[in-house]
mmCIF file of C-alpha atoms in Angstrom:
data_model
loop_
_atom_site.group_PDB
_atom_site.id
_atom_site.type_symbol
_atom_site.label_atom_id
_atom_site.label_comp_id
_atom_site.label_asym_id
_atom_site.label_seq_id
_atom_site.Cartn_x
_atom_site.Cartn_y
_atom_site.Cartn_z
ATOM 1 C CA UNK A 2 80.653 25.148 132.600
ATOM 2 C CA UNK A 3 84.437 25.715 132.568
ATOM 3 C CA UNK A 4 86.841 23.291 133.720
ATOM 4 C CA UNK A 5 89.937 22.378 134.081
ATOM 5 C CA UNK A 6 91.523 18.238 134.134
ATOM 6 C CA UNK A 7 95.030 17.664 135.193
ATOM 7 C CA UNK A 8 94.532 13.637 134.953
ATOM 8 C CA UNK A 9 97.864 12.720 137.055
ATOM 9 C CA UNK A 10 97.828 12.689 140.306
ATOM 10 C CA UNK A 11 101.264 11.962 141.324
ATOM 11 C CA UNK A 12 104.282 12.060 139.132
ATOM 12 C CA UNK A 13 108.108 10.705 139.579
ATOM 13 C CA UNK A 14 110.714 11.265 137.681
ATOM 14 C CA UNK A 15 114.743 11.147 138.045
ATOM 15 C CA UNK A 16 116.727 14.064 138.052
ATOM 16 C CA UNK A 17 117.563 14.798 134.807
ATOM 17 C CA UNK A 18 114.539 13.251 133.132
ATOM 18 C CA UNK A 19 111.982 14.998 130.299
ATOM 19 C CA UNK A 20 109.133 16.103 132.296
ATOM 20 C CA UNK A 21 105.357 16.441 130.877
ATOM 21 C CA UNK A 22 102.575 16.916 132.771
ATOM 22 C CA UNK A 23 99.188 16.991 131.664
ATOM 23 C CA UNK A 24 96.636 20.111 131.371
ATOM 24 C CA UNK A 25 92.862 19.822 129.382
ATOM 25 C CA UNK A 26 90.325 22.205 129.648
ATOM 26 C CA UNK A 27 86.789 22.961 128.678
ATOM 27 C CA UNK A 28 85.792 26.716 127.339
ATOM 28 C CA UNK A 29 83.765 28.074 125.102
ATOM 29 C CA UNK A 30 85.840 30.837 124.147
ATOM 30 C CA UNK A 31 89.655 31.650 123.481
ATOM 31 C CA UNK A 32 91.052 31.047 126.956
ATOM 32 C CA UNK A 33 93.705 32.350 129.350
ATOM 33 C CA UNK A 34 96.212 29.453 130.256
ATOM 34 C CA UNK A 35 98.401 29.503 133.631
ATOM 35 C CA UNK A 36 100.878 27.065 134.779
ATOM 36 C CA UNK A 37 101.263 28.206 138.451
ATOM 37 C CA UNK A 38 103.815 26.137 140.710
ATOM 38 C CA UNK A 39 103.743 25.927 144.568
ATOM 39 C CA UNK A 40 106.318 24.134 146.838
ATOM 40 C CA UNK A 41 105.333 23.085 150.305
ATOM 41 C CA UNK A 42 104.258 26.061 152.450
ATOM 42 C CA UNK A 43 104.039 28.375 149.758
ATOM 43 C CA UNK A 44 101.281 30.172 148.195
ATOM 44 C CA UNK A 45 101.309 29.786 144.197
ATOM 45 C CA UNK A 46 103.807 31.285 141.622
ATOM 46 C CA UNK A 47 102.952 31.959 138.099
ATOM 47 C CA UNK A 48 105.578 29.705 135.920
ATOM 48 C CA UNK A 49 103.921 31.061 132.562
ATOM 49 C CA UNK A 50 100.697 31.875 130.798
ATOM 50 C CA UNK A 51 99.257 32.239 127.368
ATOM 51 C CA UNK A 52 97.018 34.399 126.111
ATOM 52 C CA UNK A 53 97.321 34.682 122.372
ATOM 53 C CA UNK A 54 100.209 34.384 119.627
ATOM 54 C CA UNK A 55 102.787 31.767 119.740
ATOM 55 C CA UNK A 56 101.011 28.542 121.036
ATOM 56 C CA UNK A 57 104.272 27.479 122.373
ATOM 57 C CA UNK A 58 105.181 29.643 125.565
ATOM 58 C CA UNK A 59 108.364 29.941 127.438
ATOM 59 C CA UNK A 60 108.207 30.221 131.291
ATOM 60 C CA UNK A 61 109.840 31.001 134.381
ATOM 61 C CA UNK A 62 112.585 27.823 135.691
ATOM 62 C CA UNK A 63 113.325 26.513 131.976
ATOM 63 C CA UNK A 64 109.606 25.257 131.764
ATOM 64 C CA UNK A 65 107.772 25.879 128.770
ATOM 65 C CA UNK A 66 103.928 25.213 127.603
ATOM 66 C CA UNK A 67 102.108 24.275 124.466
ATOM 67 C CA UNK A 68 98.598 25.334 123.397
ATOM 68 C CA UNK A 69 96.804 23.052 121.358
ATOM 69 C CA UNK A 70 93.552 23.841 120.520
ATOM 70 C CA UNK A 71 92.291 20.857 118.484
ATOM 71 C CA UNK A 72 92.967 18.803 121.856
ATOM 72 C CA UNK A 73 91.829 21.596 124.187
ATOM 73 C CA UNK A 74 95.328 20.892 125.544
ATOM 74 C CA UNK A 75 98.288 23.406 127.684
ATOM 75 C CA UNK A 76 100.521 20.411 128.440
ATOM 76 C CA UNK A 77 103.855 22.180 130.730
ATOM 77 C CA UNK A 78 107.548 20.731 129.572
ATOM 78 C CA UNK A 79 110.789 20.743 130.833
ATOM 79 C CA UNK A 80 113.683 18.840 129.046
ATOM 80 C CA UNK A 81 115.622 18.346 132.011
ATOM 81 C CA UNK A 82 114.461 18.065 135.766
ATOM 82 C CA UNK A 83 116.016 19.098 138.836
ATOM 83 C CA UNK A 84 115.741 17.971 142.432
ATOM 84 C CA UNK A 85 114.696 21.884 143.578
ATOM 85 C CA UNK A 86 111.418 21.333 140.546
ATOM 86 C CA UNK A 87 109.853 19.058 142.879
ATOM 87 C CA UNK A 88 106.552 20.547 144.024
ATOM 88 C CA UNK A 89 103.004 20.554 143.340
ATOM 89 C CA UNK A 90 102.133 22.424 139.546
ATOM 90 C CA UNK A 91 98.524 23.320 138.883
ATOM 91 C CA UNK A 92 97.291 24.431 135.440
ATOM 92 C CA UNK A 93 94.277 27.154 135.592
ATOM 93 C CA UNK A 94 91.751 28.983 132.763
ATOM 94 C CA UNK A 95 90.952 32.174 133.248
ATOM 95 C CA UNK A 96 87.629 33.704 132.136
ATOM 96 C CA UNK A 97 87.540 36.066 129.618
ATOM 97 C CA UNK A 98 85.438 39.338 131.567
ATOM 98 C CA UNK A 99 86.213 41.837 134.203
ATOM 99 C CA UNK A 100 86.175 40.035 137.153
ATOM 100 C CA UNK A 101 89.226 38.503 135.927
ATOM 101 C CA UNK A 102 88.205 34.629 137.780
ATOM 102 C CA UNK A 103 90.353 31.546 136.514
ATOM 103 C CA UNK A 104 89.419 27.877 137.250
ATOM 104 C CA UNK A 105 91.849 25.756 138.830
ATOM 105 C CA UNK A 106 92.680 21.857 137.884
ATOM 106 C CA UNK A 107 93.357 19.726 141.047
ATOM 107 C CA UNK A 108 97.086 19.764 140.778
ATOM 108 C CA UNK A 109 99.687 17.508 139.946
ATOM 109 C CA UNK A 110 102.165 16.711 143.057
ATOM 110 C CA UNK A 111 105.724 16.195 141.064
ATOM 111 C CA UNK A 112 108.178 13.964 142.881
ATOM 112 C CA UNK A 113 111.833 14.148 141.795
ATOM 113 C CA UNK A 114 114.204 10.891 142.260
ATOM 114 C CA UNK A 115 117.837 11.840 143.134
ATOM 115 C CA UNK B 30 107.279 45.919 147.502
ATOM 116 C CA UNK B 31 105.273 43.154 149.141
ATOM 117 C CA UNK B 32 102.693 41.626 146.870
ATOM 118 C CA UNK B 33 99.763 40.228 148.340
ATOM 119 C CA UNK B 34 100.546 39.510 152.660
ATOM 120 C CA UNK B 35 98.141 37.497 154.822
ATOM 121 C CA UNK B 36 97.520 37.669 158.171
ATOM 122 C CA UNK B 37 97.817 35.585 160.546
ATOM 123 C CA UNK B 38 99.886 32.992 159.214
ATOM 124 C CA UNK B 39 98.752 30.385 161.307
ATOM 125 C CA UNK B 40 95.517 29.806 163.335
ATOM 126 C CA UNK B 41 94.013 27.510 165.808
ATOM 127 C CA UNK B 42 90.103 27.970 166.910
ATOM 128 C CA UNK B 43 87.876 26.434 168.596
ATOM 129 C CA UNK B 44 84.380 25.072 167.122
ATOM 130 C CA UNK B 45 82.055 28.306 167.458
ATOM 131 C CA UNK B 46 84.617 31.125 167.357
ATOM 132 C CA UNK B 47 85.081 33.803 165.172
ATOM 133 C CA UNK B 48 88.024 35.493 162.778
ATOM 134 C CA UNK B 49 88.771 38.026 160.028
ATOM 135 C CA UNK B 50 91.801 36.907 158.030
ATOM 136 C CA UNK B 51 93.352 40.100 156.179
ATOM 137 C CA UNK B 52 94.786 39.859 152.954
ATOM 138 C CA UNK B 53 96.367 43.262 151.144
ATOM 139 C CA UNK B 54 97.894 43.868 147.835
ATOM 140 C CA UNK B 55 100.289 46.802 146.919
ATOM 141 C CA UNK B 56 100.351 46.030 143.083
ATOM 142 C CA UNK B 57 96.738 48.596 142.687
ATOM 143 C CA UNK B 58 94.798 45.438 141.527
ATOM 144 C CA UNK B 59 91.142 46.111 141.159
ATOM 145 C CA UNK B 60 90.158 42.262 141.199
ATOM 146 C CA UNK B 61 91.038 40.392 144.660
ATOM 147 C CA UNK B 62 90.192 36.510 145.741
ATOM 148 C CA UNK B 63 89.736 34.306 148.650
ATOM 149 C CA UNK B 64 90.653 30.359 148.110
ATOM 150 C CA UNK B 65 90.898 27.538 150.153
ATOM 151 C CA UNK B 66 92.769 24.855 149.540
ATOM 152 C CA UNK B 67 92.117 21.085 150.898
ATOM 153 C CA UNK B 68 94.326 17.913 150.298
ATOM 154 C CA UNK B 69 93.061 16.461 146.790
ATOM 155 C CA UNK B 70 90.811 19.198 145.864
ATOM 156 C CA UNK B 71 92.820 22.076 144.329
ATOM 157 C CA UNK B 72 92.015 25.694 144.641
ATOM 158 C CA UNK B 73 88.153 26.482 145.417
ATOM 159 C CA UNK B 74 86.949 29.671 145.105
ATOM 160 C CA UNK B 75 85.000 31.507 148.350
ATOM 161 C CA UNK B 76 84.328 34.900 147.181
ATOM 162 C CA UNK B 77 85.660 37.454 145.376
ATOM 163 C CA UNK B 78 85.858 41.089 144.449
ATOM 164 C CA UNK B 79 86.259 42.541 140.955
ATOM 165 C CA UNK B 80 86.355 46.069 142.065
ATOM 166 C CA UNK B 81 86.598 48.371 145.222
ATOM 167 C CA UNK B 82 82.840 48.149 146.235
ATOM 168 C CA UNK B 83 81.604 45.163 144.943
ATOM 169 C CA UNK B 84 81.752 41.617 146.231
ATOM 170 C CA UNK B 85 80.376 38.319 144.765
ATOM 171 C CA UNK B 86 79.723 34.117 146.010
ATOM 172 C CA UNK B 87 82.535 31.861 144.540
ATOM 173 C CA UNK B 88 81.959 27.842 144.693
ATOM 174 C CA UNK B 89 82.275 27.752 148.233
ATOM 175 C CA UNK B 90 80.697 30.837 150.234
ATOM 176 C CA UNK B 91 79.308 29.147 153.026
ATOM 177 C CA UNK B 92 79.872 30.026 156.265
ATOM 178 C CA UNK B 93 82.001 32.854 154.904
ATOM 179 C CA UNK B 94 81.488 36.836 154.971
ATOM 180 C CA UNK B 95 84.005 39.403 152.977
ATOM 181 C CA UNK B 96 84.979 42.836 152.910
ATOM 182 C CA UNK B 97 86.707 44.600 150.451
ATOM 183 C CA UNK B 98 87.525 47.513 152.496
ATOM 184 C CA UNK B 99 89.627 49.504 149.885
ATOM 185 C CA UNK B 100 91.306 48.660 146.864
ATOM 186 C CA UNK B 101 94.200 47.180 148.783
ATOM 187 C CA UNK B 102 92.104 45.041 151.287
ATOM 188 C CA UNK B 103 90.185 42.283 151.270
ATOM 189 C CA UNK B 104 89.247 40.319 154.210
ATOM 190 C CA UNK B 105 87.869 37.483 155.033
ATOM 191 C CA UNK B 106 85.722 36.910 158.189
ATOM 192 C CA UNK B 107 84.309 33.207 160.069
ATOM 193 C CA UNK B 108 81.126 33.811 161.912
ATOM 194 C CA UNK B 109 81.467 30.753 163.851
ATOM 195 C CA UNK B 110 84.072 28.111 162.789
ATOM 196 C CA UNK B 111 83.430 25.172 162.051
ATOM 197 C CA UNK B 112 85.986 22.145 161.901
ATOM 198 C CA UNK B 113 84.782 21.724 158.389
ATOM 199 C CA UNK B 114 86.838 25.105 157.772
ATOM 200 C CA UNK B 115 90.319 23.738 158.555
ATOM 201 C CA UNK B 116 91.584 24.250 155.603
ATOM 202 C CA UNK B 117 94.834 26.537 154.618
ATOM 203 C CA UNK B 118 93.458 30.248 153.031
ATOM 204 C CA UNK B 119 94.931 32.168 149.692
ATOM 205 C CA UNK B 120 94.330 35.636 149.125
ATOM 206 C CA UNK B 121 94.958 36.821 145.196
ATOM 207 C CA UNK B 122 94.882 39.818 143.055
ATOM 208 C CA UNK B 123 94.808 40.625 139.700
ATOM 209 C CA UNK B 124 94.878 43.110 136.949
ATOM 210 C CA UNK B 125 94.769 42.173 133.299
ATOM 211 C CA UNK B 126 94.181 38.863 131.818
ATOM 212 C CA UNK B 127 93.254 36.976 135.046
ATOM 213 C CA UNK B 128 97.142 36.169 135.744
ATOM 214 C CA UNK B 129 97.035 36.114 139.608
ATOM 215 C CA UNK B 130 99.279 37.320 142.268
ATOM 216 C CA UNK B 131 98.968 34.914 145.617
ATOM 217 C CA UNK B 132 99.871 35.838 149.389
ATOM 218 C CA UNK B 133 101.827 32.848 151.456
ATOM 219 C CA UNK B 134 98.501 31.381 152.659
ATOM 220 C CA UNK B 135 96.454 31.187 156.534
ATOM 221 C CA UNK B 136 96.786 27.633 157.761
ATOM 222 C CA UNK B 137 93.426 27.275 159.865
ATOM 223 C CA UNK B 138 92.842 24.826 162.088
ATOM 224 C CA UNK B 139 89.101 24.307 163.507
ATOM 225 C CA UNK B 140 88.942 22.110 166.834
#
């Protein structure tokens, strides 16, 4: 079955900081990666997705994305946090057929230090 | 243009009551989604629909019913709520490639 592992919880950083938060997944097939973000009382917003190409993808905020696939890996990046990128980032697999499903990880809740 | 809207945006029931929450998208998606989301446990799929006409079971259907009415509604609809159903609600659409549009969310509360 497909899944998707974001293994931190909680994350804190200082504004300013590198930022990396972690993404694996399990699929049998060539996935579709999403980073979606959502701050509190918001539904989710796509930051950036890959489908095919250029393993390294540029998103939405200055965040960008790396596929791996020898480590089954879409770990998200920014160089340089700010206070207003505090919020909770989930990473998703989508299934490759019609109904157009993805599989959500259980989110990683990003804390930014002034 | 709006996206994907939900209504209502907040709810209170009591144990036994029923609800339809409406979701619709103005982006002529064929594929729409319900979610709920709960503290530490991510996005879990109720049902969705790939296509006007057709609905299917997610990972949580239970205690759940759908609609898809047309291609730009989808609703979702509590027989008799439990408090096991507070939860807050997402309604998505989508085209190509399973990126997702999602609606501000329901926040349900089941006394």
């Amino acid at each position: 079955a497909q899944s998707v592992t974001q293994p931190d919880i909680h994350i804190t950083v200082s504004e300013g900081a590198s930022l990396e938060l972690r993404c694996n997944y399990s699929y049998g097939a060539t996935p579709y990666l999403f980073w979606y973000v959502q701050s509190p009382g918001q539904g989710l917003q796509l930051l950036l997705k890959y489908f095919s190409g250029d393993t390294l993808v540029q998103g939405i905020k200055g965040f960008e994305a790396e596929f791996k696939r020898s480590q089954s890996s879409f770990n998200l990046r920014k160089p340089s946090v700010h206070w207003s990128d505090a919020a909770e980032y989930f990473c998703a697999v989508g299934y490759n057929t019609n109904a157009g499903k993805s599989t959500f990880g259980d989110g990683t809740t990003l804390t930014v230090k002034p | 243009n709006a996206g994907v809207t939900q209504t209502p945006k907040f709810q209170v029931l009591k144990t036994g009551q029923s609800m339809t929450l409406q979701c619709a998208q103005d982006m002529n998606h064929n594929s729409m989604y319900w979610y709920r989301q709960d503290p530490g446990m991510g996005l879990r799929l109720i049902y969705y629909s790939a296509s006007e006409g057709t609905t299917d079971k997610g990972e949580v259907p239970n205690g759940y019913n759908v609609s898809r009415l047309n291609k730009r509604e989808f609703s979702l609809r509590l027989e008799s709520a439990a408090p096991s159903q507070t939860s807050v609600y997402f309604c998505a659409s989508s085209e190509r490639r399973n990126e997702q549009f999602f609606g501000p969310g329901t926040r349900l509360t089941v006394l």
